[in-house]
Amino acid sequence: MELRRFLHLLHGFMLLFLIGECHAKFVVEKNNLRVTSPEKIKGTHDSAIGNFGVPQYGGTMAGAVVYPKENRKACNSFDEFGISFKSKSGSLPTFVLVDRGDCFFALKVWNVQKAGASAVLVVDDIEEELITMDAPEEDLSAVKYIENITIPSALIEKTFGDTLKKAISGGDMVNVNLDWREAVPHPDDRVEYELWTNSNDECGVKCDILMEFVKDFKGAAQVLEKGGYTQFTPHYITWYCPQAFTLSRQCKSQCINHGRYCAPDPEQDFSSGYDGKDVVNENLRQLCVFRVANESHRPWVWWDYVTDFQIRCPMKAKKYNKECADGVIKSLGLDGKKIEKCMGDPDADRENPVLKEEQDAQVGKGSRGDVTILPTIVVNNRQYRGKLAKSAVLKAICAGFEETTEPAICLTSAVTSVTDVETNECLDNNGGCWQDKAANLTACKDTFRGRICECPLVNGVQFKGDGYGHCEPGGPGRCTINNGGCWHESRNGIAYSACLDKGEVKCKCPPGFKGDATNSCQDIDECKEKTACQCPDCSCKNTWGSYECTCSGDLLYIREHDTCLSKARTEVRSAWAAMWVIFIGLAMAGGGAYLVYKYRLRSYMDSEIRAIMAQYMPLDSAAEVPNHISDDNRA
Ligand SMILES: *[C@@H]1O[C@H](CO)[C@@H](O)[C@H](O)[C@H]1NC(C)=O
Ligand SMILES: *[C@@H]1O[C@H](CO)[C@@H](O)[C@H](O)[C@H]1NC(C)=O
Ligand SMILES: *[C@@H]1O[C@H](CO)[C@@H](O)[C@H](O)[C@H]1NC(C)=O
């Protein structure tokens, strides 16, 4: 059963095809490796940039090559062999030569980094064209260390590797220069770059890394875009369903426009949760958000839209839908109608111009290969290699400027910290965040990540909410701020408040009032509603928040019992009641004593008489008692 289901699903996915898949062109991005000594092997070679770690785009690195005596494939930690690659001060950094095979490329690089080296050269084990060393995608334990890889790595051809090994074993000092200056073209003072992304937020680690990157990179991207330094374009990969299958259930649930634009089912389960077509639809919306924002010369708003959508409309919370997206569009001041128009009709049996352009862009042009993996970053029409992290990507973008035209953000001491950049986005439409104009409160904050919407902390009271649509004071002290958003009113020196400081319920009308507790609480007319003061002799008068009740004659109104009682009679009654208590108490004590006395006396007499009588005649009922005694005596 399970297997059948699996095959069925697999079949469903196999139906989707990537444009240009049959003759896919994957370009291996390279950097230069120049041997500077010894003289006899001097020369320049290509090496392939690993798709993890931090390639030093725009820079160079010199090092001395070491080929370890043991653990040559670097599949184990070098600690186990007592090997360290830390270079002594004053000497060149260490580049470690390792052999391909037996374990993930990324694990080799991680092991070498842990041992203190500055770069890794992996020697291919067969004669072939250079390939890209990719990071393992599905291995969760690998994901943890891959994030921490900070050194660059390069794959070199087998023959070149053999040359290096021979020189090292011959006792030569081998020095090389790794050069990434030409890894990204840098023709002018503007960098064009693309991010091939996806709105699906439920594909596991890969989606998590992508979402984290987008959030993290947003601030830098917006600074670059607003300064006119870059021209950014987001892209989305779509698949298509072969003509013969467009009416199948799989294609219908995964595609829009009659099988023309598809995405794999997010949960890989057709029967539950979101369908592939939901993802295509949201991808299309994000493309249109970009187009509409770009038309109004604010292309950077796309970054706000995608990060806000991630936060506000996740699949997990079942909010991945049009309604939630419209809320984000509205809060960012984008033209919702234009976006709708751009998206067109998903059920129409014709091309969608926006998505058609995306499919065309997927096919590689010039020096750029086809885009087949997500996410992919393309800088000046070259595919970026390295880890998906702000500092590493920024390095690559900065390497795309013609020298001396780099913006300040590229020159800050280390590109790794862009903390000094503020975007002032909150001035524009309050950044689309929650605000309370009357109380001069806002959830918008300028940070180095761009603006974020986060409920404020006011006089020690933390506001709670999503930061976009609503924020309200929460926790202790909340009633001190704007009365916790609850109703309050005072009349003639008497004040009432519906705010509760503790517990789940925040606003509740006080006793004597009814209402929604936030906007209003109305006085309850206890007299009219006959909820109090209903005794025959009393007269009722409603007051604000309460009522007054007076009894006729010399009767006294007892509020707790809602009744009238005579002052005199109550006293007499209570005296009688006290005497009754004492009398009953005494009677019970007497009775008890009598019972004890009677019982003990009788049982005493009983046993005496029985003992005496037993000496003269056998007694049925007590036959055994004497016998026992005699038995004991005998023993
Ligand atoms: C990666 O780095 C983080 C933070 O520096 C650290 O907490 C984590 O343990 C590291 N992971 C591994 C596998 O070393
Ligand atoms: C964005 O706008 C610029 C000009 O303002 C234009 O050159 C570019 O092609 C636009 N991008 C898209 C994807 O429409
Ligand atoms: C609102 O608060 C900010 C700082 O919190 C202050 O600079 C500004 O003057 C205030 N505006 C008004 C109208 O009170």
XYZ file of C-alpha atoms and ligand atoms in Angstrom:
677
model
C 0.000 0.000 0.000
C 2.715 2.445 1.032
C 4.829 1.498 -1.930
C 1.944 1.933 -4.310
C 1.203 5.337 -2.929
C 4.833 6.300 -3.261
C 4.974 5.195 -6.870
C 1.818 7.078 -7.545
C 3.311 10.247 -6.080
C 6.548 9.723 -7.885
C 4.640 9.377 -11.105
C 2.906 12.632 -10.350
C 6.171 14.451 -9.961
C 7.833 12.904 -12.932
C 5.150 14.523 -15.011
C 6.582 17.969 -14.441
C 9.284 19.106 -16.776
C 11.712 21.949 -16.664
C 12.005 24.122 -19.717
C 15.231 23.325 -21.526
C 15.756 20.202 -19.449
C 16.662 17.835 -22.284
C 19.789 19.791 -23.170
C 20.465 21.426 -19.817
C 23.567 23.540 -19.675
C 25.209 23.668 -16.306
C 28.178 26.003 -16.219
C 30.948 25.279 -13.754
C 32.011 28.572 -12.210
C 35.765 28.823 -11.947
C 38.512 30.800 -10.407
C 42.202 30.914 -11.204
C 44.870 28.971 -9.403
C 48.397 30.153 -10.076
C 51.441 28.220 -8.922
C 54.145 30.722 -7.935
C 56.830 28.272 -6.813
C 58.710 26.025 -7.461
C 59.871 27.404 -10.797
C 59.491 24.128 -12.711
C 55.694 23.849 -12.230
C 54.818 27.555 -12.395
C 51.644 28.292 -14.324
C 47.945 29.089 -14.172
C 45.163 26.526 -13.922
C 41.393 26.532 -13.615
C 39.715 25.331 -10.479
C 35.991 24.940 -9.790
C 34.481 26.973 -6.973
C 32.733 24.862 -4.341
C 29.075 25.614 -3.745
C 29.514 26.177 -0.024
C 31.938 28.095 2.147
C 32.927 31.657 1.347
C 34.757 32.146 -1.951
C 36.766 35.361 -1.793
C 35.003 36.997 -4.756
C 37.002 39.939 -6.011
C 40.037 38.921 -3.976
C 43.093 36.732 -4.004
C 44.702 34.476 -1.445
C 48.240 33.117 -1.290
C 49.155 29.951 0.528
C 51.565 27.071 0.949
C 50.232 23.696 -0.148
C 50.334 20.741 2.245
C 49.435 17.146 1.404
C 48.737 15.316 4.679
C 50.464 11.997 5.267
C 47.315 10.399 6.636
C 43.575 10.984 6.243
C 44.248 12.066 2.679
C 40.569 12.021 1.761
C 39.854 14.121 4.855
C 36.782 12.061 5.691
C 37.804 11.912 9.353
C 38.684 14.643 11.770
C 42.406 15.470 11.667
C 42.381 15.541 15.474
C 42.388 11.742 15.427
C 45.743 11.825 13.644
C 47.219 14.651 15.698
C 47.503 16.775 12.561
C 47.098 20.551 12.637
C 47.341 22.970 9.708
C 47.601 26.164 11.688
C 50.263 28.277 10.043
C 52.949 29.820 12.182
C 52.907 33.582 12.394
C 54.785 35.165 9.532
C 54.429 32.160 7.262
C 51.903 31.736 4.465
C 48.452 30.347 5.264
C 48.065 26.629 4.686
C 46.159 25.247 1.692
C 45.453 21.559 2.096
C 45.427 19.147 -0.808
C 42.911 16.327 -0.314
C 41.745 13.477 -2.508
C 38.233 13.149 -3.879
C 36.080 10.207 -2.784
C 34.501 8.290 0.108
C 32.596 11.218 1.658
C 30.867 14.518 0.901
C 33.007 17.333 -0.447
C 31.629 19.552 2.279
C 32.749 17.137 5.014
C 36.325 17.177 3.697
C 36.346 20.968 3.720
C 34.838 21.068 7.216
C 37.468 18.668 8.584
C 40.281 20.676 7.028
C 38.857 23.966 8.324
C 38.638 22.521 11.845
C 42.321 21.644 11.666
C 43.182 25.295 11.008
C 43.782 25.499 7.249
C 42.820 28.518 5.127
C 41.661 26.808 1.922
C 41.100 23.353 0.461
C 42.139 22.017 -2.925
C 40.295 18.814 -3.770
C 42.040 16.662 -6.356
C 39.656 14.914 -8.758
C 40.107 11.137 -8.861
C 39.422 10.684 -12.552
C 40.396 12.525 -15.699
C 37.387 14.677 -16.567
C 36.151 18.219 -17.035
C 35.859 20.129 -13.784
C 32.583 19.733 -11.924
C 30.960 21.832 -9.231
C 31.331 20.465 -5.727
C 27.804 20.764 -4.390
C 26.590 20.552 -0.829
C 24.557 17.482 0.135
C 20.946 18.605 0.258
C 19.061 16.040 2.221
C 21.566 15.219 4.939
C 20.410 17.024 8.061
C 23.606 16.478 10.048
C 25.625 17.903 7.144
C 23.503 21.051 7.075
C 24.772 21.932 10.538
C 28.459 22.013 9.677
C 27.996 23.350 6.139
C 26.631 26.559 7.621
C 29.864 26.988 9.506
C 32.230 26.509 6.583
C 33.984 29.810 6.023
C 37.067 28.823 4.035
C 37.042 28.664 0.243
C 37.435 25.388 -1.597
C 38.295 24.478 -5.168
C 38.313 21.316 -7.208
C 41.357 20.788 -9.429
C 41.970 18.338 -12.254
C 43.639 14.987 -11.530
C 46.770 15.580 -13.623
C 47.391 18.976 -12.049
C 46.871 17.465 -8.612
C 49.408 14.734 -9.370
C 51.932 17.393 -10.397
C 51.459 19.209 -7.078
C 51.749 15.965 -5.079
C 54.929 15.005 -6.892
C 56.538 18.375 -6.173
C 55.564 18.173 -2.494
C 56.868 14.630 -2.061
C 60.061 15.741 -3.779
C 60.627 18.174 -0.927
C 59.665 21.326 -2.827
C 57.928 24.232 -1.145
C 54.771 24.657 -3.224
C 53.161 28.097 -3.156
C 49.937 28.947 -4.947
C 47.689 31.925 -5.450
C 43.927 31.530 -5.547
C 42.346 34.327 -7.549
C 38.621 35.136 -7.679
C 38.977 38.564 -9.265
C 37.674 37.351 -12.596
C 35.084 35.019 -11.127
C 32.503 37.797 -11.506
C 32.649 40.201 -14.466
C 32.963 43.813 -13.324
C 32.431 45.987 -16.365
C 30.791 49.083 -14.889
C 29.472 50.885 -11.826
C 26.184 49.021 -11.634
C 25.713 45.369 -10.747
C 22.798 43.429 -12.156
C 21.869 40.466 -10.053
C 19.068 37.946 -9.758
C 17.747 35.698 -7.065
C 15.973 32.573 -8.251
C 13.659 31.870 -5.380
C 10.396 30.273 -4.348
C 7.520 31.230 -2.075
C 7.084 27.655 -0.802
C 8.002 27.717 2.885
C 7.552 24.027 3.648
C 10.350 22.237 1.812
C 12.530 21.660 4.867
C 16.074 22.840 5.439
C 16.521 24.322 1.978
C 13.469 26.547 2.308
C 14.508 27.544 5.816
C 17.956 28.618 4.623
C 16.466 30.553 1.716
C 13.947 32.336 3.938
C 16.606 33.179 6.499
C 18.836 34.544 3.758
C 16.105 36.754 2.283
C 15.356 38.212 5.715
C 19.015 38.729 6.453
C 19.984 40.177 3.107
C 17.023 42.504 2.762
C 18.677 45.508 4.437
C 21.784 45.392 2.258
C 19.738 44.738 -0.895
C 17.565 47.757 -0.216
C 20.517 50.053 0.461
C 22.156 48.977 -2.806
C 18.950 49.349 -4.808
C 17.963 52.726 -3.406
C 21.441 54.053 -4.087
C 21.114 52.965 -7.722
C 24.175 50.724 -7.332
C 22.364 47.571 -8.338
C 19.503 46.407 -10.470
C 17.936 43.441 -8.812
C 15.407 41.096 -10.389
C 13.686 38.236 -8.594
C 12.923 35.086 -10.556
C 10.849 31.974 -9.996
C 11.315 28.597 -11.608
C 8.212 26.952 -13.031
C 7.739 23.522 -14.526
C 5.262 22.430 -17.173
C 3.005 19.450 -17.622
C 3.250 17.580 -20.936
C 0.258 18.185 -23.182
C -1.044 14.620 -22.928
C -1.422 14.905 -19.153
C -2.885 18.379 -18.728
C -6.251 16.950 -17.737
C -4.843 14.495 -15.178
C -5.535 15.076 -11.502
C -1.844 15.657 -10.762
C -1.462 18.347 -13.381
C -4.672 20.027 -12.356
C -3.574 20.274 -8.733
C -0.021 21.343 -9.502
C -0.491 23.702 -12.424
C -2.285 26.828 -13.585
C -3.139 27.933 -17.116
C -3.930 24.371 -18.232
C -0.668 22.695 -17.336
C 1.566 25.495 -18.563
C 2.992 26.572 -15.194
C 3.444 24.101 -12.375
C 5.212 23.610 -9.053
C 5.686 20.383 -7.086
C 3.186 19.792 -4.302
C 4.631 21.331 -1.103
C 3.802 18.368 1.137
C 4.306 15.854 -1.664
C 0.818 14.701 -0.890
C -1.913 15.543 -3.369
C -4.730 14.811 -0.990
C -3.897 17.236 1.791
C -2.619 20.706 2.526
C -1.496 23.032 -0.209
C -1.189 22.103 -3.855
C 1.540 22.957 -6.309
C -0.794 25.422 -7.975
C -1.061 27.417 -4.749
C 2.709 27.827 -4.872
C 2.698 28.855 -8.562
C -0.007 31.385 -7.797
C 1.927 32.964 -4.950
C 5.122 32.949 -7.021
C 3.215 34.769 -9.749
C 1.884 37.267 -7.216
C 5.427 37.947 -5.994
C 6.584 38.517 -9.563
C 3.730 40.951 -10.071
C 4.493 42.681 -6.783
C 7.965 43.268 -8.151
C 6.690 44.548 -11.490
C 4.187 46.931 -9.953
C 6.719 48.191 -7.384
C 9.345 48.559 -10.115
C 6.931 50.607 -12.230
C 6.498 53.034 -9.366
C 10.291 53.189 -8.973
C 10.334 51.378 -5.648
C 11.586 47.925 -6.693
C 13.032 47.312 -3.217
C 9.505 46.934 -1.799
C 9.619 43.362 -3.159
C 11.993 42.505 -0.288
C 9.489 43.852 2.216
C 6.668 41.939 0.578
C 8.420 38.572 0.583
C 9.711 38.846 4.140
C 6.382 40.099 5.453
C 4.550 37.352 3.574
C 6.870 34.734 5.088
C 6.183 36.028 8.576
C 2.484 36.755 8.251
C 1.275 34.095 5.845
C 3.111 30.803 6.508
C 1.720 27.468 5.344
C 2.019 26.140 8.874
C -0.532 28.654 10.098
C -2.730 27.882 7.057
C -2.429 31.502 5.976
C -0.648 30.905 2.693
C -3.468 32.395 0.629
C -4.730 35.373 -1.323
C -6.517 36.955 1.587
C -3.366 37.123 3.695
C -1.294 38.256 0.716
C -3.764 41.070 0.073
C -3.279 42.228 3.657
C 0.485 42.460 3.103
C 0.010 44.255 -0.226
C -2.282 46.754 1.435
C -0.007 47.416 4.383
C 2.882 48.166 2.017
C 0.813 50.667 0.081
C 1.010 48.683 -3.169
C -1.684 48.882 -5.818
C -3.636 45.644 -5.360
C -5.695 46.116 -8.519
C -2.621 46.439 -10.710
C -1.173 43.308 -9.158
C -4.400 41.376 -9.851
C -4.375 42.565 -13.419
C -0.748 41.537 -13.854
C -1.535 38.047 -12.516
C -4.299 37.452 -15.055
C -6.638 34.477 -15.015
C -5.041 31.261 -13.733
C -7.771 29.167 -15.336
C -7.365 30.587 -18.808
C -6.119 28.231 -21.497
C -3.405 30.543 -22.761
C 0.071 31.800 -21.938
C 0.618 34.119 -18.993
C 3.119 36.714 -20.253
C 4.815 37.109 -16.861
C 5.403 33.400 -16.304
C 6.335 32.845 -19.941
C 9.151 35.337 -19.516
C 10.306 33.454 -16.424
C 10.454 30.156 -18.308
C 12.450 31.806 -21.071
C 14.850 33.300 -18.552
C 15.503 29.869 -17.051
C 17.416 28.864 -20.136
C 21.067 29.880 -19.907
C 22.373 32.727 -21.993
C 25.946 33.583 -22.836
C 28.268 32.651 -20.015
C 25.415 31.703 -17.707
C 24.130 28.155 -17.474
C 20.525 27.037 -17.117
C 18.959 27.683 -13.773
C 17.937 24.296 -12.468
C 18.548 24.481 -8.761
C 16.878 26.649 -6.167
C 17.944 28.990 -4.812
C 20.383 30.384 -7.347
C 21.984 33.807 -7.389
C 23.255 35.264 -10.621
C 25.641 38.232 -10.457
C 26.428 40.060 -13.707
C 25.129 37.020 -15.565
C 27.395 34.555 -13.686
C 26.004 32.005 -11.286
C 27.143 32.587 -7.750
C 28.862 29.714 -5.935
C 29.301 29.589 -2.204
C 27.008 29.525 0.742
C 23.724 31.366 0.861
C 24.647 33.902 3.520
C 24.660 37.663 3.560
C 28.372 38.300 3.874
C 29.347 35.754 1.229
C 26.770 36.959 -1.307
C 27.558 40.601 -0.654
C 31.203 39.831 -1.362
C 30.256 38.448 -4.761
C 28.047 41.433 -5.594
C 30.739 43.861 -4.518
C 33.198 42.066 -6.787
C 30.906 42.988 -9.693
C 31.635 46.727 -9.561
C 34.316 48.257 -11.701
C 37.196 49.069 -9.363
C 36.772 52.315 -7.369
C 33.038 52.449 -8.085
C 32.016 50.204 -5.202
C 29.430 51.716 -2.850
C 30.374 52.365 0.776
C 28.622 49.206 1.902
C 31.320 47.208 0.076
C 34.177 49.101 1.663
C 33.155 48.870 5.320
C 36.079 47.219 7.063
C 34.565 43.817 6.751
C 31.707 43.217 4.404
C 30.515 40.872 7.098
C 29.039 43.634 9.200
C 26.580 45.995 7.663
C 25.302 47.027 11.029
C 25.832 50.727 10.486
C 23.326 50.982 7.722
C 19.986 52.496 8.498
C 17.296 52.669 5.908
C 14.829 55.203 7.297
C 12.053 53.219 5.735
C 9.754 53.886 8.638
C 9.270 57.446 7.407
C 7.512 56.159 4.322
C 3.978 54.948 5.068
C 5.247 53.849 8.497
C 6.947 50.942 6.712
C 3.590 49.194 6.468
C 3.712 48.397 10.179
C 1.124 48.855 12.915
C 0.831 52.300 14.439
C -1.344 54.192 16.870
C -1.157 57.756 15.672
C -3.138 59.156 18.598
C -0.768 57.667 21.159
C 2.302 58.263 18.932
C 3.225 54.563 18.948
C 4.649 52.517 16.096
C 5.879 48.973 15.456
C 8.303 50.098 12.739
C 12.008 49.846 13.487
C 14.969 50.673 11.289
C 17.617 48.016 11.557
C 20.516 46.809 9.506
C 18.176 44.146 8.183
C 15.955 46.852 6.747
C 12.779 47.864 8.457
C 11.069 45.340 10.650
C 7.615 45.452 12.167
C 7.832 44.593 15.845
C 5.390 45.625 18.568
C 7.006 48.320 20.780
C 8.037 48.344 24.419
C 6.517 51.390 26.105
C 7.337 52.379 29.699
C 8.305 48.825 30.534
C 5.171 47.337 29.036
C 5.690 45.009 26.080
C 3.111 45.337 23.345
C 2.054 42.064 21.773
C 0.712 41.250 18.319
C 1.899 40.566 14.788
C 3.398 44.038 14.408
C 1.561 44.585 11.147
C -2.153 44.570 11.745
C -2.265 44.928 15.473
C -0.271 45.448 18.647
C -1.670 45.795 22.122
C -0.139 46.093 25.565
C 0.410 42.672 27.161
C 1.482 41.315 30.529
C 1.817 43.148 33.848
C 1.288 46.882 33.734
C -0.716 46.676 30.548
C -3.624 48.569 32.095
C -1.390 51.589 32.672
C -1.113 52.139 28.924
C -4.186 53.526 27.263
C -6.083 51.448 29.819
C -4.995 48.274 28.015
C -7.226 49.180 25.100
C -10.267 48.557 27.296
C -13.252 50.715 28.162
C -12.968 53.129 31.072
C -15.019 56.046 32.286
C -15.467 58.229 35.329
C -18.493 60.180 36.513
C -18.869 62.387 39.549
C -15.580 61.212 40.957
C -16.349 57.493 40.517
C -14.176 55.653 37.987
C -14.711 52.258 36.419
C -12.316 50.301 34.196
C -12.789 47.112 32.179
C -9.058 46.313 32.093
C -7.802 43.135 33.778
C -4.082 42.949 34.450
C -3.918 39.195 34.907
C -5.258 36.145 33.154
C -6.433 35.314 29.691
C -9.300 37.765 29.494
C -8.021 41.270 28.855
C -11.115 43.400 28.975
C -14.186 42.556 31.032
C -16.919 44.929 32.104
C -16.925 45.404 35.889
C -19.927 44.152 37.913
C -22.939 46.380 37.288
C -21.990 46.884 33.631
C -22.412 44.980 30.393
C -20.953 45.527 26.934
C -18.064 44.546 24.672
C -15.617 45.879 27.273
C -13.317 47.487 24.685
C -15.504 50.236 23.270
C -18.245 50.398 25.794
C -19.686 49.097 29.008
C -23.238 50.198 29.790
C -24.749 50.456 33.188
C -27.088 47.606 34.020
C -30.431 48.893 35.353
C -30.783 46.346 38.126
C -34.258 47.633 39.003
C -35.693 47.301 35.503
C -33.968 44.041 34.732
C -35.159 42.694 38.096
C -31.815 41.304 39.025
C -31.809 42.809 42.509
C -33.965 44.519 45.117
C -36.969 42.380 44.323
C -38.217 41.870 47.887
C -41.882 42.884 48.291
C -41.247 45.691 50.739
C -38.341 47.413 49.038
C -37.984 50.270 46.588
C -35.250 50.212 43.970
C -33.243 53.083 42.519
C -30.692 52.529 39.774
C -27.343 54.336 39.936
C -24.379 54.310 37.502
C -22.634 51.002 37.997
C -24.818 50.011 40.921
C -28.269 50.503 42.558
C -29.751 51.582 45.829
C -32.382 49.567 47.643
C -34.402 50.730 50.625
C -36.830 48.696 52.617
C -40.066 50.061 54.056
C -40.520 50.774 57.767
C -37.625 49.983 60.053
C -36.483 47.073 57.937
C -32.830 46.827 56.981
C -31.650 45.893 53.463
C -29.072 43.083 53.539
C -27.220 43.495 50.255
C -25.519 40.099 50.182
C -28.818 38.275 50.550
C -30.855 40.843 48.659
C -33.486 40.828 51.391
C -35.103 43.026 54.039
C -34.966 42.078 57.716
C -36.192 43.694 60.891
C -33.342 44.921 63.054
C -35.028 43.725 66.298
C -36.058 40.308 65.083
C -32.711 39.449 63.740
C -31.174 40.012 67.186
C -33.712 37.857 69.009
C -33.383 35.119 66.459
C -29.692 35.026 66.774
C -29.892 34.768 70.602
C -32.303 31.857 70.317
C -30.084 30.230 67.770
C -27.110 30.436 70.120
C -29.069 28.875 72.950
C -30.232 26.048 70.746
C -26.651 25.334 69.775
C -25.598 25.114 73.423
C -28.599 22.977 74.377
C -28.095 20.503 71.569
C -24.395 20.374 72.361
C -25.063 19.546 75.970
C -27.670 16.956 75.083
C -25.324 15.226 72.689
C -22.482 15.198 75.195
C -24.782 13.733 77.868
C -26.167 11.112 75.559
C -22.716 10.117 74.456
C -21.464 9.718 77.993
C -24.478 7.608 78.881
C -23.931 5.300 75.906
C -20.281 4.767 76.757
C -21.109 4.081 80.364
C -23.900 1.687 79.500
C -21.891 -0.226 76.941
C -18.806 -0.629 79.074
C -20.829 -1.634 82.136
C -22.796 -4.182 80.237
C -19.811 -5.732 78.538
C -18.032 -5.877 81.865
C -21.012 -7.512 83.534
C -21.522 -9.818 80.606
C -18.053 -11.251 80.769
C -18.183 -11.631 84.573
C -21.514 -13.410 84.500
C -20.496 -15.590 81.594
C -17.306 -16.613 83.327
C -19.209 -17.544 86.467
C -21.953 -19.350 84.653
C -19.482 -21.201 82.433
C -18.110 -22.904 85.473
C -21.462 -24.606 85.957
C -22.742 -25.319 82.498
C -21.597 -25.279 78.875
C -22.652 -22.129 77.060
C -23.186 -22.469 73.293
C -22.371 -18.999 72.322
C -19.179 -18.691 74.357
C -18.059 -22.275 74.203
C -14.703 -21.585 72.796
C -13.480 -18.830 75.003
C -12.901 -21.027 78.079
C -11.483 -23.801 75.960
C -8.932 -21.527 74.527
C -7.864 -20.456 77.890
C -7.452 -24.035 78.997
C -5.556 -24.892 75.855
C -3.159 -22.079 76.495
C -2.670 -23.184 80.014
C -2.011 -26.703 78.994
C 0.645 -25.615 76.523
C 28.385 26.311 14.096
O 28.554 27.588 14.689
C 27.626 27.872 15.702
C 27.797 29.293 16.161
O 29.096 29.739 16.021
C 27.803 26.876 16.843
O 26.879 27.133 17.866
C 27.602 25.478 16.302
O 27.856 24.534 17.323
C 28.533 25.219 15.125
N 28.236 23.920 14.541
C 29.135 22.956 14.424
C 28.675 21.690 13.790
O 30.286 23.100 14.804
C 12.379 47.597 -13.679
O 12.446 48.948 -14.081
C 13.581 49.272 -14.863
C 13.518 50.739 -15.182
O 12.956 51.478 -14.199
C 13.612 48.442 -16.144
O 14.786 48.701 -16.864
C 13.553 46.972 -15.774
O 13.487 46.182 -16.938
C 12.355 46.692 -14.910
N 12.352 45.290 -14.526
C 11.321 44.477 -14.729
C 11.500 43.057 -14.350
O 10.279 44.867 -15.183
C 6.467 60.729 18.865
O 7.539 60.033 19.496
C 8.810 60.284 18.925
C 9.839 59.420 19.647
O 9.251 58.346 20.283
C 9.127 61.776 19.046
O 10.379 62.037 18.462
C 8.033 62.570 18.369
O 8.287 63.952 18.573
C 6.674 62.223 18.937
N 5.642 62.908 18.170
C 4.604 63.479 18.750
C 3.627 64.148 17.825
O 4.442 63.493 19.956
